[in-house]
Structure formats: structure tokens, C-alpha cells
PDB file of C-alpha atoms in Angstrom:
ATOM      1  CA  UNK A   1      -1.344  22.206   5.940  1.00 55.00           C
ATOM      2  CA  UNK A   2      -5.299  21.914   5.491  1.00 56.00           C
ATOM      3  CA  UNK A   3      -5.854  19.218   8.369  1.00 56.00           C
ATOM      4  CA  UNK A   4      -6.489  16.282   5.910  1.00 70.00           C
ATOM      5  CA  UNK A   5      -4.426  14.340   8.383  1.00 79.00           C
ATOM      6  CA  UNK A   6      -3.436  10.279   7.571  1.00 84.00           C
ATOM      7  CA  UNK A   7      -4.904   8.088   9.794  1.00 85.00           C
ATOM      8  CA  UNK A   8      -1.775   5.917   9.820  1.00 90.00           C
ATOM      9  CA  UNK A   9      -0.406   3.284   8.378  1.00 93.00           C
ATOM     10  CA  UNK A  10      -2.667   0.393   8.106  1.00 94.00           C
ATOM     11  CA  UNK A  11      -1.198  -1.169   4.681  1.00 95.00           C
ATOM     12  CA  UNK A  12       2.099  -2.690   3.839  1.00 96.00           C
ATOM     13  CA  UNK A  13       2.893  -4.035   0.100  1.00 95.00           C
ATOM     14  CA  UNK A  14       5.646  -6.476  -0.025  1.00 96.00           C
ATOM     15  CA  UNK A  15       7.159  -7.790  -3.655  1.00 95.00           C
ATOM     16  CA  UNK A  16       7.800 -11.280  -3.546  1.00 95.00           C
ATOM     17  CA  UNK A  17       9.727 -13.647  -5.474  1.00 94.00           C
ATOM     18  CA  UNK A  18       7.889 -16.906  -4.979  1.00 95.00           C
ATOM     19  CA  UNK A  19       4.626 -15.945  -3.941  1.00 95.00           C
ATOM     20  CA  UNK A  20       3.492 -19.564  -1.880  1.00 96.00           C
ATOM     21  CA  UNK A  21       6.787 -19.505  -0.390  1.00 96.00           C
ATOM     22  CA  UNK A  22       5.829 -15.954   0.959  1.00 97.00           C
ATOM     23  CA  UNK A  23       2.746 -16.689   1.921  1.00 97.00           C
ATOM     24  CA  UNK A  24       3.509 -19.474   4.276  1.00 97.00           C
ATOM     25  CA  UNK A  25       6.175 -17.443   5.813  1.00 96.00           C
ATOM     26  CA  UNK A  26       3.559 -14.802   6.427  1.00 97.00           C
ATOM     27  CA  UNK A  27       0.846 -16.932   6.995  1.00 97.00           C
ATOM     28  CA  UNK A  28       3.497 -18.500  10.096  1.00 96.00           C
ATOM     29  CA  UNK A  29       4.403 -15.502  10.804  1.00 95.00           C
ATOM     30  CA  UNK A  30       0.849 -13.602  11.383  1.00 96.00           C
ATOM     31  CA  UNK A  31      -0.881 -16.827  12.816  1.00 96.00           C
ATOM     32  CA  UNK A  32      -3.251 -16.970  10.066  1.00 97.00           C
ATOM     33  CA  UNK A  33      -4.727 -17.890   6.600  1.00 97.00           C
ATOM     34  CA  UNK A  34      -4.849 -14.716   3.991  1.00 98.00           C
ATOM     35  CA  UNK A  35      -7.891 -13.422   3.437  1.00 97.00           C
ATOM     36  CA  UNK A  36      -7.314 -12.779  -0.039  1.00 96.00           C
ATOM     37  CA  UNK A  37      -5.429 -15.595  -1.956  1.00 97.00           C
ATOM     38  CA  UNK A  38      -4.775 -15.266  -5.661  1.00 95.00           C
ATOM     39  CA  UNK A  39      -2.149 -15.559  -8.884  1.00 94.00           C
ATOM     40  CA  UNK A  40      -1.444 -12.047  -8.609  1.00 92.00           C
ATOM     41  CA  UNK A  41      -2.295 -10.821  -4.696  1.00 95.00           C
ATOM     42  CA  UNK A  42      -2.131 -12.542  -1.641  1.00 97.00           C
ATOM     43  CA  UNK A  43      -3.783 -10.268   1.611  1.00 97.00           C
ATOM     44  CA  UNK A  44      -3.896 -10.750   4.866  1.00 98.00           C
ATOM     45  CA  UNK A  45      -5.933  -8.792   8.050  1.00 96.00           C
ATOM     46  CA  UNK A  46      -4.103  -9.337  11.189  1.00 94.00           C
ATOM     47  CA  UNK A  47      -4.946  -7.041  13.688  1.00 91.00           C
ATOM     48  CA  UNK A  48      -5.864  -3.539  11.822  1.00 91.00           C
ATOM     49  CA  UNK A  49      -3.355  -4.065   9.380  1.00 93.00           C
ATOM     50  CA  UNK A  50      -3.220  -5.219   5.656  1.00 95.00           C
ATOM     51  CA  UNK A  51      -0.139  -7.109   4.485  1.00 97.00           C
ATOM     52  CA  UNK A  52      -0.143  -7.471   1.032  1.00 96.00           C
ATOM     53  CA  UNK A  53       2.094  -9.723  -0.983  1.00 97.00           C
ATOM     54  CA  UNK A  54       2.927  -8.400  -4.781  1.00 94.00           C
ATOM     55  CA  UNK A  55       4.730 -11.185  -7.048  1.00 94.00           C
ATOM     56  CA  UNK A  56       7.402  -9.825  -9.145  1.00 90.00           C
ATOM     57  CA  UNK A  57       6.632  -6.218  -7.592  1.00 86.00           C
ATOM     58  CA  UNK A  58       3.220  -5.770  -9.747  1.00 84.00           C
ATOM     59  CA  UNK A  59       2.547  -4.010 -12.747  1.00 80.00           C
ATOM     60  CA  UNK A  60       3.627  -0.634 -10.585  1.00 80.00           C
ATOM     61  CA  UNK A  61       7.357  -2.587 -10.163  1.00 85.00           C
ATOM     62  CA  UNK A  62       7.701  -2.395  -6.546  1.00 88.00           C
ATOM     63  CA  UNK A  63      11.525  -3.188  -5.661  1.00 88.00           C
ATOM     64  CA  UNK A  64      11.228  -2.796  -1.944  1.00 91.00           C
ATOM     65  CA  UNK A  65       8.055  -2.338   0.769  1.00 94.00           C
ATOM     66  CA  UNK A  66       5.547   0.470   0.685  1.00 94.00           C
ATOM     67  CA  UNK A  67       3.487   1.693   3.408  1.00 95.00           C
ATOM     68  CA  UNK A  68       0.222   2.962   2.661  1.00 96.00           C
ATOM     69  CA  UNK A  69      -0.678   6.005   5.019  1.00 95.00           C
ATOM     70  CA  UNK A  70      -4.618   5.867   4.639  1.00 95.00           C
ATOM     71  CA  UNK A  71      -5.994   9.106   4.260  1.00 96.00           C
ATOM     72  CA  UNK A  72      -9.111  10.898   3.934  1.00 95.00           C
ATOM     73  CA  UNK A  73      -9.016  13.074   0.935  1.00 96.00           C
ATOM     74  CA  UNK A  74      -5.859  11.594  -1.463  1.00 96.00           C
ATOM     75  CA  UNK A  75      -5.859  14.791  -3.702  1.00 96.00           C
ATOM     76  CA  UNK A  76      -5.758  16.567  -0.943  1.00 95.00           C
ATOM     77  CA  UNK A  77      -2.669  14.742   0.842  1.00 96.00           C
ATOM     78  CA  UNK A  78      -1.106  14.839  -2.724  1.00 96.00           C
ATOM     79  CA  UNK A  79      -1.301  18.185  -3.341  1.00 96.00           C
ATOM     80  CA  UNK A  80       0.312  19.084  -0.131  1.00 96.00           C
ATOM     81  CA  UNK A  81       3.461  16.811  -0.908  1.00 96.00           C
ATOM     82  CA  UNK A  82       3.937  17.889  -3.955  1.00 96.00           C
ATOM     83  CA  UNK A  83       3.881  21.282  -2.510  1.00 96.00           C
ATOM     84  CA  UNK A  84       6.490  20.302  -0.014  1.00 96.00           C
ATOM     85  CA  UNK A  85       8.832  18.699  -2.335  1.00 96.00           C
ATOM     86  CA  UNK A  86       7.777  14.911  -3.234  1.00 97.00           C
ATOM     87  CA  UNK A  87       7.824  13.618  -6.356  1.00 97.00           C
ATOM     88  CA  UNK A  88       4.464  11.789  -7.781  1.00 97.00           C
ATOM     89  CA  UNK A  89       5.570   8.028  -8.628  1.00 94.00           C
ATOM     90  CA  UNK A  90       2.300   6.965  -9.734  1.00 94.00           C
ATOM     91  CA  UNK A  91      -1.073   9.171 -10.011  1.00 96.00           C
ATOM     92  CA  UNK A  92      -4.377   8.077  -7.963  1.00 97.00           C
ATOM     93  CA  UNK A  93      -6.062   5.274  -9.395  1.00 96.00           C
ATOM     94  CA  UNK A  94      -8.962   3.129  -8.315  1.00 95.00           C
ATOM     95  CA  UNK A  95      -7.300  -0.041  -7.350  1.00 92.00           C
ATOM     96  CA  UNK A  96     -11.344  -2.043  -7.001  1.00 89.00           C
ATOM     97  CA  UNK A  97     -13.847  -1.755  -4.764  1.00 89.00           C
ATOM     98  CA  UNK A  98     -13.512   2.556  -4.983  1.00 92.00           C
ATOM     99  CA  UNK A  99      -9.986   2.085  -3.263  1.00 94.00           C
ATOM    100  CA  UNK A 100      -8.337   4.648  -4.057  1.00 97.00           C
ATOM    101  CA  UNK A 101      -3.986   4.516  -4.097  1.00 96.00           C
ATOM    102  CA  UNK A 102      -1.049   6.732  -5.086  1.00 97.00           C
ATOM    103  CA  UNK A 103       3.097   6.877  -4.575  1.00 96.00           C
ATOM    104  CA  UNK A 104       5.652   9.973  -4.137  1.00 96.00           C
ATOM    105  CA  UNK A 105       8.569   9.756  -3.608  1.00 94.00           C
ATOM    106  CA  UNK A 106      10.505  12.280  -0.928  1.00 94.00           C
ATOM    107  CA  UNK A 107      13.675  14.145  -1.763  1.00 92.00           C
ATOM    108  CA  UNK A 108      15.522  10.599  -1.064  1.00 86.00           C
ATOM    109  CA  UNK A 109      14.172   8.154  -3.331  1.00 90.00           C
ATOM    110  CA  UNK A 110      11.933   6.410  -0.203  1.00 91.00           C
ATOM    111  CA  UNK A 111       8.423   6.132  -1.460  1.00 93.00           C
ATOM    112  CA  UNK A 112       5.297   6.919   0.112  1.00 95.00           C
ATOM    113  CA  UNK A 113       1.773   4.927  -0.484  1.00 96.00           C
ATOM    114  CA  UNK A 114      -1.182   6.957   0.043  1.00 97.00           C
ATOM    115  CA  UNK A 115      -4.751   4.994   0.181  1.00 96.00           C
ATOM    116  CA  UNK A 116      -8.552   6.355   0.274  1.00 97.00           C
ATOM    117  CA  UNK A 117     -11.087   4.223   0.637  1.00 94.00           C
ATOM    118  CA  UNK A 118     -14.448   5.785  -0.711  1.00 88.00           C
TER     119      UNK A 118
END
């Protein structure tokens, strides 16, 4: 391990369907109006957390919720997965903004978000 520790989750990516039905059911559910509202991403900020809202999964084809553990050094926290057994789903890109974000997948399929903001 070389102590490049996540500092949680603080991102959750959901695919939806019918994007403004999902955002009014979030936007009920959360208490408030996304902070980000467009064709292709809807975001909001409730309380340290970013729900995002991906129609039709995205170009990365999301079929079910991924967390995003925020770390400090994503090469880093990839390298030591891989090294423990995951699987890289898709390589660390710059999402906008010098966000950084990758997937693995563990030994069961369940995939992992990593995110770095710069």
C-alpha cells in the first residue's frame, strides 16, 4: 500500500432512461434544483455529495451506479488495484475542468470509479 488513501465517496453516477423524469425524482428527492442541468448531464450538490445523472449510461455505457472514491493521486490508486487483482474498465481521462476519472472492475464484475481533481 503507499498511503494514497481515497478520501471517500463523494460521487455517484446514475444511468437514466428519461433524463427529466430523473431529475425531478432527484430533484424531490434531494430538496433541490441541480446545479448542473444539460442534454447529456444533469448534477446535483447536496450535502458533500455529487449525484450525477447519465442518459442512456454515457458514452462509457454505464448499466448500473458507480461510486467515485475521490482520491489523491489516480495512477497511484490504479496501480495498486491492478496490483491486487482489478481489472481496468476504462483508463484515466480528463473528464473537464482537470477532473480526472477512471473504472476497474474487482474479481466480481462490480465496478469501481476513481476521481482526482487537479
Amino acid at each position: 500500500m503507499t498511503g494514497s488513501s481515497p478520501q471517500g465517496i463523494k460521487t455517484v453516477l446514475h444511468p437514466v432512461s428519461d433524463l427529466a423524469k430523473a431529475k425531478a425524482v432527484y430533484a424531490a428527492l434531494l430538496g433541490i434544483a441541480p446545479q448542473t442541468d444539460s442534454p447529456y448531464y444533469v448534477g446535483f450538490e447536496a450535502e458533500g455529495q455529487h449525484i450525477g445523472l447519465v442518459p442512456g449510461g454515457g458514452p462509457q455505457g454505464m448499466t448500473s451506479p458507480v461510486a467515485y472514491w475521490h482520491v489523491p493521486d489516480i495512477e497511484a490508486k490504479l496501480a495498486e488495484l491492478i496490483a491486487a487483482g482489478a481489472t481496468v474498465q476504462e483508463a484515466a481521462h480528463d473528464v473537464g475542468s482537470g477532473r480526472l476519472v477512471a473504472t476497474v472492475t474487482d474479481p466480481d464484475g462490480n465496478v469501481l470509479g476513481l476521481l482526482q481533481d487537479r
